Amino acid sequence: MKKRLTCIACPQSCLLEAEVEDNRVRSISGNKCPQGEIYARQEIENPLRVLTTTVRSPGLEVKLIPVRTDRPLPKHRLQEAIQAAHKIKITRPVRAGDVLADNFLSLQVKLIATRTAK
Amino acid sequence: MKPYDILIVGGGVIGTAVARELSKYKIKIALLEKEVELAFGVSKSNSGIIHPGTQTPPRSLKGRLCLAGNRLLRSWAQELGVHFKEVGELIVAFREEERAVLQRIQQDAESLGVLGLKIVDRAWLAEHEPNLNPEVKAALYAPSAGIVSPYRLVYDLAENAQQNGVDLFLQHPVSAIRPGRGYFEVVSSGSTVFRARVVINAAGLYADEVARLVGIQDIVIHPRKGEEYLLDKKRENLTRHLLFPLPTPTSKGILIIKSSDGNPIIGPTAEPAQSKEDLGTTDAGLAKILASVQKMVPTIQRRDIIAYFAGLRPVAGDDFIIRHEAALPGFINVAGIQSPGLTAAPAIALMVRDLVRTSGLTLAPKRRFQRHRKPSVHLFSRPLSSARALVRKDPAYGDIVCRCELVSAREIRDAIQRGARTLDGIKFRTRAQAGRCHGGFCTTRIMKILAEELGQPPEALTKRGPGSEIIAKSRDHDPA
Amino acid sequence: MTRPDLVIVGAGPAGMAAALAARDQGVRDILLLERDQHLGGILNQCIHPGFGLHQFKQDYTGPEFADQYIREVEAAPEITVSLRTFAARFAPDKTLTCLRPGRVDAIRARAVIFATGCRERTREMIPIPGTRPAGVFPAGLAQKMMNLEGLLPGRTVVIAGSGDIGLIMARRLTLEGARVQAVIELQAESRGLARNVVQCLEDFSIPLHCRHRITRIHGQNRVEKVSVAAVDDDLRDRPGTAFDIPCDTVLISVGLIPENELLEMAGAAMDLKANTPVVRELGVTSLPGVFVAGNAGNIYDLVDSVTRDSERVGQKAEAYLRGVA
């Protein structure tokens, strides 16, 4: 099966064509640099995304603290991760970079605050 | 059962002007409005022109009331603390042979009693209206034309009426009127029943429907739509006068209007409306307006436009219908009040007062009528040098919420305390969200203040009443 | 009347970068004015990643990128920060009249940098005909509602324009539970970055209709639907292509306009089409000692370029002050 995708590894935005069998990439064409191949393999075999959202922070100077995961997580778990983040409340001052959850959703990723607030 | 002497149906400029006038007398008055705030019907799309009386048939009721209203409005505005500015108007002619049309308009207006008219030539125009197309050959100058904020006029009339004892009922549409012996029972909002000796129908677009509730069939309102486009305040000095083309048989044409808020307005169109809720603007309307006004002032650009809206004129034949129904003593219709209704409003109020007397109700003046209202403060309308004293008095005047139009947190709170319940109500009163960013920067802040003052959660806040909620959901209520 | 050497209006990335660069060059008395109650400007609501790849070789979120500057500004004794301060007037003698809660100040600076950012083009500027119900938002306002206030603007959404803010919001709304029906783009292809088209639309199977426009917004009180039509290369509606999309919300993401009303007020030469001051070189306006930095001078794609250029503007302001000192 052929799959087409736009490479976003760099701003050249190559249009890639991948030959895929059983969710494994057999070959890639259309890429102008080796990054394209790495991107396509990852994107087809195990797409990953960094999650960014907000958690509530009642009592702090801002209502919401923006957060991110320190590493990308499997794309299909984004929605679930958002729901989990919604349940978090922060009541103490935070600094950008503070870890809010160590092993978020047992995914071995950290959830970190991206804003400082008192 | 709520007993009153007089019940007014409709909270636009006519209903509130009548309420204010009648509040001078020792009678109990109720004013019913179907919308969540006053001025949300015909009045909200008014362009704020106080007409001199130049374009109304000399023997018409509206001509006479326009002229009288133009004179009265000045003292009313002063008493209410509404800013009125006499800017004058020019009706322009592009061809020498149109001079005759100007002369005819002048004669008609003079026979009505309009003062100060003169036909001005190219040299005068070059000096006094520099951005006007040099191809304009001559114009009729009417110095007594002016401008006022139509919404603030309504809100301030209502506030003064309330000061003088008028009871205001919002979200009170009228569903039935039952004539009794010497009184009417008016059913509103499902089950509330009012009782009044006199009913004044000032229901604007819906005046025909209200009249039909008591069997009056000869009033039929045909809404006529007008689209208007607002220009950036930067273009405030685009013109010095109100600019009119030569009128057509059905309309005064497409105008360049100075507004009380500073933003010039261009329009309106005049098209039959599909319905009484047909408030959409169209590509065609914009194209037509731009072409017309660019002919008068060629420097107007499409990018000057920051906002637009459409309004409906309640047309019921050629003239106003203002009458006491002899067959139904105590029922007064004030219908078909299209242009120049805003100008005529004070004169209409006096005429209605006289009709109330005709109906048999005795009007004894109150000794303690409060003629004056404490004016609202608008930072944008005063020099910044005077802001210092205000900010010293209340720090919140220095807390700017709307940056495009310079509106402070204090003014927003003041508007809510004086009756604003919605984002539109705040906009009409203060101009916050009405500028070039269109609320992009200030909407969330205004929502916070509104939620706080009304004691409501953010998802209950509306743009203009139930059904127009601003947001779908707030995370304040997410489970912990 | 206070008389600082350098006043900078706006403490977003441009204002902060310019302030720090001027300080590094030796300016000792810098006043940084900010309308909001926090430093950081628009970055505070841009919680998504993609910032700082050039400047810091890091994939920061907006708040993290801002934080790099905020910490330095707050630690700099040469920079005085005045929050909740609105510059309302600017006169050609470089006097700014500022309002803040409880105070009105006249500030006469020796040099001024305007880093006032930009505003969004609105529905009214396109303009999209139809009714004016609740539920029509500039995309950036919707972003602010969601990311700073925790308010979900609507449940079924159509986005007009495929600028990056619109694309980012398509993803954000979807993840927060709204349904994004479509993105409507007048141009032949998306205006946003390819990575945003992939990760914000394709990831969620959101259709992107290029060479289409919203011809009408419907709904009395709240948005009920939009009418859409395909357009030809001259942007005229193609007959027979009209269709409706039901929705309760329309986001407008059709570009940004630099905010330069203060400069215009003071009589700076303006390019009225772009709404930017005419500059003879980067950041140098027609008024002596008056500079412009960041999106106020030119709409940038990347914040990294904003701070890079703003640093140069900060240096120019210092050179000006040295020249006239």
mmCIF file of C-alpha atoms in Angstrom, chain B residues 211-479:
data_model
loop_
_atom_site.group_PDB
_atom_site.id
_atom_site.type_symbol
_atom_site.label_atom_id
_atom_site.label_comp_id
_atom_site.label_asym_id
_atom_site.label_seq_id
_atom_site.Cartn_x
_atom_site.Cartn_y
_atom_site.Cartn_z
ATOM 1 C CA ALA B 211 -52.486 46.928 17.390
ATOM 2 C CA ARG B 212 -54.043 43.724 16.085
ATOM 3 C CA LEU B 213 -54.301 42.456 19.680
ATOM 4 C CA VAL B 214 -57.117 44.984 20.129
ATOM 5 C CA GLY B 215 -58.564 44.475 16.662
ATOM 6 C CA ILE B 216 -56.947 47.384 14.840
ATOM 7 C CA GLN B 217 -56.198 46.101 11.358
ATOM 8 C CA ASP B 218 -55.251 49.184 9.349
ATOM 9 C CA ILE B 219 -51.681 49.454 10.593
ATOM 10 C CA VAL B 220 -49.293 47.289 8.600
ATOM 11 C CA ILE B 221 -45.545 47.560 9.116
ATOM 12 C CA HIS B 222 -43.339 46.805 6.125
ATOM 13 C CA PRO B 223 -39.767 46.575 7.352
ATOM 14 C CA ARG B 224 -37.305 48.293 5.061
ATOM 15 C CA LYS B 225 -33.727 47.259 5.548
ATOM 16 C CA GLY B 226 -30.786 49.614 5.748
ATOM 17 C CA GLU B 227 -27.194 48.428 5.853
ATOM 18 C CA GLU B 228 -24.655 50.761 7.437
ATOM 19 C CA TYR B 229 -20.875 50.550 7.669
ATOM 20 C CA LEU B 230 -18.757 52.175 10.364
ATOM 21 C CA LEU B 231 -15.354 53.659 9.636
ATOM 22 C CA ASP B 232 -12.303 53.781 11.874
ATOM 23 C CA LYS B 233 -12.206 56.617 14.371
ATOM 24 C CA LYS B 234 -8.992 57.721 12.676
ATOM 25 C CA ARG B 235 -11.281 59.015 9.935
ATOM 26 C CA GLU B 236 -13.244 61.165 12.361
ATOM 27 C CA ASN B 237 -12.387 64.315 10.437
ATOM 28 C CA LEU B 238 -13.189 62.873 7.046
ATOM 29 C CA THR B 239 -16.026 65.379 6.757
ATOM 30 C CA ARG B 240 -17.154 68.379 8.741
ATOM 31 C CA HIS B 241 -20.834 68.064 7.905
ATOM 32 C CA LEU B 242 -23.361 65.339 7.302
ATOM 33 C CA LEU B 243 -23.246 64.710 3.564
ATOM 34 C CA PHE B 244 -26.365 63.835 1.581
ATOM 35 C CA PRO B 245 -26.773 63.156 -2.120
ATOM 36 C CA LEU B 246 -29.907 64.427 -3.838
ATOM 37 C CA PRO B 247 -32.856 62.496 -2.406
ATOM 38 C CA THR B 248 -34.853 59.915 -4.324
ATOM 39 C CA PRO B 249 -38.621 59.514 -3.925
ATOM 40 C CA THR B 250 -38.225 56.746 -1.311
ATOM 41 C CA SER B 251 -35.098 57.633 0.565
ATOM 42 C CA LYS B 252 -32.621 60.290 1.496
ATOM 43 C CA GLY B 253 -30.007 58.283 -0.333
ATOM 44 C CA ILE B 254 -26.691 56.927 0.872
ATOM 45 C CA LEU B 255 -25.004 59.321 3.277
ATOM 46 C CA ILE B 256 -21.732 60.089 4.948
ATOM 47 C CA ILE B 257 -22.630 60.560 8.559
ATOM 48 C CA LYS B 258 -20.614 62.075 11.361
ATOM 49 C CA SER B 259 -21.326 60.214 14.551
ATOM 50 C CA SER B 260 -21.342 61.244 18.154
ATOM 51 C CA ASP B 261 -18.727 58.579 18.885
ATOM 52 C CA GLY B 262 -16.356 59.922 16.257
ATOM 53 C CA ASN B 263 -16.562 57.034 13.815
ATOM 54 C CA PRO B 264 -18.052 58.131 10.500
ATOM 55 C CA ILE B 265 -20.930 55.969 9.247
ATOM 56 C CA ILE B 266 -21.652 55.323 5.574
ATOM 57 C CA GLY B 267 -25.059 54.153 4.393
ATOM 58 C CA PRO B 268 -27.839 53.245 4.614
ATOM 59 C CA THR B 269 -29.247 51.169 1.821
ATOM 60 C CA ALA B 270 -33.032 50.960 1.534
ATOM 61 C CA GLU B 271 -34.358 47.572 0.492
ATOM 62 C CA PRO B 272 -37.543 45.718 1.429
ATOM 63 C CA ALA B 273 -36.659 43.248 4.210
ATOM 64 C CA GLN B 274 -37.486 39.557 4.079
ATOM 65 C CA SER B 275 -38.805 39.563 7.642
ATOM 66 C CA LYS B 276 -38.737 41.493 10.899
ATOM 67 C CA GLU B 277 -35.580 39.607 11.861
ATOM 68 C CA ASP B 278 -33.766 40.056 8.571
ATOM 69 C CA LEU B 279 -30.683 41.841 9.877
ATOM 70 C CA GLY B 280 -28.096 40.431 7.510
ATOM 71 C CA THR B 281 -25.692 42.541 5.504
ATOM 72 C CA THR B 282 -24.837 41.643 1.914
ATOM 73 C CA ASP B 283 -21.971 41.906 -0.553
ATOM 74 C CA ALA B 284 -24.261 43.920 -2.811
ATOM 75 C CA GLY B 285 -25.168 46.388 -0.070
ATOM 76 C CA LEU B 286 -21.527 47.106 0.692
ATOM 77 C CA ALA B 287 -20.622 47.531 -2.962
ATOM 78 C CA LYS B 288 -23.495 49.946 -3.490
ATOM 79 C CA ILE B 289 -22.680 52.027 -0.437
ATOM 80 C CA LEU B 290 -18.973 52.247 -1.211
ATOM 81 C CA ALA B 291 -19.624 53.332 -4.764
ATOM 82 C CA SER B 292 -22.079 56.008 -3.627
ATOM 83 C CA VAL B 293 -19.976 57.535 -0.890
ATOM 84 C CA GLN B 294 -16.740 57.405 -2.867
ATOM 85 C CA LYS B 295 -18.485 59.566 -5.399
ATOM 86 C CA MET B 296 -18.968 62.222 -2.706
ATOM 87 C CA VAL B 297 -15.659 61.736 -0.865
ATOM 88 C CA PRO B 298 -13.191 59.866 -3.062
ATOM 89 C CA THR B 299 -10.669 59.198 -0.263
ATOM 90 C CA ILE B 300 -12.941 56.742 1.547
ATOM 91 C CA GLN B 301 -11.354 53.293 1.359
ATOM 92 C CA ARG B 302 -12.778 49.875 1.963
ATOM 93 C CA ARG B 303 -10.072 49.315 4.582
ATOM 94 C CA ASP B 304 -11.496 52.207 6.627
ATOM 95 C CA ILE B 305 -14.475 49.999 7.491
ATOM 96 C CA ILE B 306 -14.308 48.488 10.963
ATOM 97 C CA ALA B 307 -17.888 47.373 11.531
ATOM 98 C CA TYR B 308 -21.250 47.015 9.897
ATOM 99 C CA PHE B 309 -24.817 46.235 10.715
ATOM 100 C CA ALA B 310 -28.273 46.292 9.232
ATOM 101 C CA GLY B 311 -31.349 47.873 10.723
ATOM 102 C CA LEU B 312 -35.015 47.777 9.852
ATOM 103 C CA ARG B 313 -37.154 50.850 9.424
ATOM 104 C CA PRO B 314 -40.749 50.307 10.554
ATOM 105 C CA VAL B 315 -42.490 51.668 7.481
ATOM 106 C CA ALA B 316 -46.278 52.067 7.616
ATOM 107 C CA GLY B 317 -47.190 54.229 4.647
ATOM 108 C CA ASP B 318 -45.666 57.619 3.906
ATOM 109 C CA ASP B 319 -46.191 59.326 7.225
ATOM 110 C CA PHE B 320 -46.082 58.637 10.948
ATOM 111 C CA ILE B 321 -49.263 57.195 12.455
ATOM 112 C CA ILE B 322 -49.877 58.878 15.804
ATOM 113 C CA ARG B 323 -53.463 58.748 16.969
ATOM 114 C CA HIS B 324 -55.832 58.117 19.825
ATOM 115 C CA GLU B 325 -58.266 55.389 18.814
ATOM 116 C CA ALA B 326 -61.668 57.020 19.310
ATOM 117 C CA ALA B 327 -63.393 53.649 19.021
ATOM 118 C CA LEU B 328 -61.198 52.293 21.768
ATOM 119 C CA PRO B 329 -60.760 55.134 24.252
ATOM 120 C CA GLY B 330 -57.388 55.041 25.973
ATOM 121 C CA PHE B 331 -55.542 53.224 23.204
ATOM 122 C CA ILE B 332 -52.891 55.327 21.490
ATOM 123 C CA ASN B 333 -50.897 54.134 18.492
ATOM 124 C CA VAL B 334 -47.482 55.550 17.679
ATOM 125 C CA ALA B 335 -46.554 53.534 14.615
ATOM 126 C CA GLY B 336 -44.545 53.770 11.435
ATOM 127 C CA ILE B 337 -41.925 55.935 13.114
ATOM 128 C CA GLN B 338 -39.132 55.707 10.595
ATOM 129 C CA SER B 339 -36.773 58.554 9.758
ATOM 130 C CA PRO B 340 -36.821 61.262 11.100
ATOM 131 C CA GLY B 341 -38.186 59.470 14.174
ATOM 132 C CA LEU B 342 -35.197 60.051 16.427
ATOM 133 C CA THR B 343 -35.274 63.778 15.727
ATOM 134 C CA ALA B 344 -39.024 63.918 16.171
ATOM 135 C CA ALA B 345 -39.052 61.846 19.379
ATOM 136 C CA PRO B 346 -39.374 64.750 21.850
ATOM 137 C CA ALA B 347 -42.118 66.339 19.749
ATOM 138 C CA ILE B 348 -43.867 62.980 19.417
ATOM 139 C CA ALA B 349 -43.725 62.681 23.203
ATOM 140 C CA LEU B 350 -45.505 66.045 23.564
ATOM 141 C CA MET B 351 -48.098 65.073 20.981
ATOM 142 C CA VAL B 352 -48.743 61.796 22.805
ATOM 143 C CA ARG B 353 -49.088 63.719 26.069
ATOM 144 C CA ASP B 354 -51.848 65.776 24.456
ATOM 145 C CA LEU B 355 -53.528 62.617 23.142
ATOM 146 C CA VAL B 356 -53.437 61.185 26.668
ATOM 147 C CA ARG B 357 -55.309 64.267 27.811
ATOM 148 C CA THR B 358 -57.806 63.770 24.970
ATOM 149 C CA SER B 359 -58.393 60.255 26.222
ATOM 150 C CA GLY B 360 -59.694 61.698 29.444
ATOM 151 C CA LEU B 361 -56.799 61.087 31.816
ATOM 152 C CA THR B 362 -55.990 64.100 33.965
ATOM 153 C CA LEU B 363 -52.349 65.086 33.895
ATOM 154 C CA ALA B 364 -51.348 67.065 36.949
ATOM 155 C CA PRO B 365 -47.716 68.184 36.975
ATOM 156 C CA LYS B 366 -45.433 66.771 39.646
ATOM 157 C CA ARG B 367 -43.882 69.382 41.828
ATOM 158 C CA ARG B 368 -40.667 67.415 42.083
ATOM 159 C CA PHE B 369 -39.914 66.351 38.574
ATOM 160 C CA GLN B 370 -36.173 65.747 38.301
ATOM 161 C CA ARG B 371 -35.298 67.328 35.013
ATOM 162 C CA HIS B 372 -31.593 66.551 35.152
ATOM 163 C CA ARG B 373 -29.714 63.324 35.115
ATOM 164 C CA LYS B 374 -26.152 62.860 36.264
ATOM 165 C CA PRO B 375 -24.236 62.495 33.008
ATOM 166 C CA SER B 376 -22.194 59.362 32.350
ATOM 167 C CA VAL B 377 -18.458 59.823 32.028
ATOM 168 C CA HIS B 378 -16.795 58.884 28.749
ATOM 169 C CA LEU B 379 -13.020 59.178 28.729
ATOM 170 C CA PHE B 380 -12.942 59.173 24.939
ATOM 171 C CA SER B 381 -15.019 62.312 24.727
ATOM 172 C CA ARG B 382 -12.903 64.503 26.949
ATOM 173 C CA PRO B 383 -9.342 65.797 26.890
ATOM 174 C CA LEU B 384 -6.865 63.520 28.608
ATOM 175 C CA SER B 385 -5.811 66.424 30.812
ATOM 176 C CA SER B 386 -9.142 66.085 32.585
ATOM 177 C CA ALA B 387 -8.607 62.347 33.087
ATOM 178 C CA ARG B 388 -6.172 63.034 35.914
ATOM 179 C CA ALA B 389 -8.862 64.402 38.204
ATOM 180 C CA LEU B 390 -11.148 61.476 37.389
ATOM 181 C CA VAL B 391 -8.463 58.923 38.096
ATOM 182 C CA ARG B 392 -7.713 60.621 41.383
ATOM 183 C CA LYS B 393 -11.389 60.330 42.287
ATOM 184 C CA ASP B 394 -11.608 56.672 41.256
ATOM 185 C CA PRO B 395 -8.485 54.663 40.333
ATOM 186 C CA ALA B 396 -10.573 52.427 38.027
ATOM 187 C CA TYR B 397 -10.822 55.276 35.503
ATOM 188 C CA GLY B 398 -7.132 54.619 34.859
ATOM 189 C CA ASP B 399 -7.715 50.916 34.279
ATOM 190 C CA ILE B 400 -8.173 50.836 30.518
ATOM 191 C CA VAL B 401 -10.190 47.863 29.272
ATOM 192 C CA CYS B 402 -10.936 48.794 25.669
ATOM 193 C CA ARG B 403 -7.809 50.230 24.124
ATOM 194 C CA CYS B 404 -9.159 51.098 20.695
ATOM 195 C CA GLU B 405 -11.882 53.338 22.104
ATOM 196 C CA LEU B 406 -10.301 54.221 25.459
ATOM 197 C CA VAL B 407 -12.872 52.817 27.861
ATOM 198 C CA SER B 408 -11.989 52.177 31.494
ATOM 199 C CA ALA B 409 -13.094 49.473 33.906
ATOM 200 C CA ARG B 410 -14.986 52.124 35.858
ATOM 201 C CA GLU B 411 -17.076 53.081 32.821
ATOM 202 C CA ILE B 412 -17.927 49.423 32.180
ATOM 203 C CA ARG B 413 -19.047 48.934 35.766
ATOM 204 C CA ASP B 414 -20.991 52.163 35.609
ATOM 205 C CA ALA B 415 -22.796 50.984 32.464
ATOM 206 C CA ILE B 416 -23.756 47.731 34.169
ATOM 207 C CA GLN B 417 -24.936 49.565 37.270
ATOM 208 C CA ARG B 418 -27.063 51.756 35.017
ATOM 209 C CA GLY B 419 -28.692 48.747 33.411
ATOM 210 C CA ALA B 420 -26.404 47.029 30.882
ATOM 211 C CA ARG B 421 -26.871 43.254 31.004
ATOM 212 C CA THR B 422 -25.128 42.072 27.841
ATOM 213 C CA LEU B 423 -21.985 42.623 25.771
ATOM 214 C CA ASP B 424 -24.010 44.611 23.238
ATOM 215 C CA GLY B 425 -25.572 46.702 25.990
ATOM 216 C CA ILE B 426 -22.098 47.580 27.244
ATOM 217 C CA LYS B 427 -20.936 48.330 23.727
ATOM 218 C CA PHE B 428 -23.841 50.663 22.991
ATOM 219 C CA ARG B 429 -23.380 52.541 26.238
ATOM 220 C CA THR B 430 -19.593 52.770 26.404
ATOM 221 C CA ARG B 431 -18.228 51.888 22.933
ATOM 222 C CA ALA B 432 -16.077 49.136 24.448
ATOM 223 C CA GLN B 433 -15.635 46.414 21.713
ATOM 224 C CA ALA B 434 -16.878 48.802 19.047
ATOM 225 C CA GLY B 435 -13.481 49.860 17.753
ATOM 226 C CA ARG B 436 -11.068 48.547 15.221
ATOM 227 C CA CYS B 437 -10.096 45.311 17.022
ATOM 228 C CA HIS B 438 -13.746 44.483 17.536
ATOM 229 C CA GLY B 439 -13.357 43.156 21.021
ATOM 230 C CA GLY B 440 -10.362 40.974 20.192
ATOM 231 C CA PHE B 441 -8.453 42.427 23.122
ATOM 232 C CA CYS B 442 -11.154 43.354 25.624
ATOM 233 C CA THR B 443 -13.943 40.780 25.396
ATOM 234 C CA THR B 444 -12.587 38.454 28.091
ATOM 235 C CA ARG B 445 -11.996 41.344 30.451
ATOM 236 C CA ILE B 446 -15.496 42.719 29.914
ATOM 237 C CA MET B 447 -16.919 39.242 30.481
ATOM 238 C CA LYS B 448 -15.107 39.086 33.817
ATOM 239 C CA ILE B 449 -16.494 42.429 34.943
ATOM 240 C CA LEU B 450 -19.984 41.525 33.737
ATOM 241 C CA ALA B 451 -19.879 38.148 35.501
ATOM 242 C CA GLU B 452 -18.726 39.837 38.682
ATOM 243 C CA GLU B 453 -21.305 42.629 38.644
ATOM 244 C CA LEU B 454 -24.228 40.369 37.727
ATOM 245 C CA GLY B 455 -23.101 37.515 39.952
ATOM 246 C CA GLN B 456 -23.336 35.086 37.055
ATOM 247 C CA PRO B 457 -20.996 32.370 35.755
ATOM 248 C CA PRO B 458 -19.295 33.142 32.419
ATOM 249 C CA GLU B 459 -21.389 30.649 30.463
ATOM 250 C CA ALA B 460 -24.552 32.551 31.419
ATOM 251 C CA LEU B 461 -23.325 35.785 29.826
ATOM 252 C CA THR B 462 -24.844 36.780 26.510
ATOM 253 C CA LYS B 463 -24.188 39.059 23.594
ATOM 254 C CA ARG B 464 -27.757 40.296 23.451
ATOM 255 C CA GLY B 465 -30.001 38.130 25.612
ATOM 256 C CA PRO B 466 -31.078 34.489 25.970
ATOM 257 C CA GLY B 467 -29.910 32.330 23.075
ATOM 258 C CA SER B 468 -26.863 34.484 22.397
ATOM 259 C CA GLU B 469 -24.611 32.967 25.048
ATOM 260 C CA ILE B 470 -20.997 33.894 24.372
ATOM 261 C CA ILE B 471 -19.241 30.666 25.297
ATOM 262 C CA ALA B 472 -20.163 26.988 25.461
ATOM 263 C CA LYS B 473 -18.437 25.917 28.640
ATOM 264 C CA SER B 474 -16.181 27.065 31.440
ATOM 265 C CA ARG B 475 -13.542 24.889 33.045
ATOM 266 C CA ASP B 476 -14.320 26.445 36.417
ATOM 267 C CA HIS B 477 -16.783 23.589 36.842
ATOM 268 C CA ASP B 478 -14.559 20.716 35.749
ATOM 269 C CA PRO B 479 -14.493 17.923 38.299
#
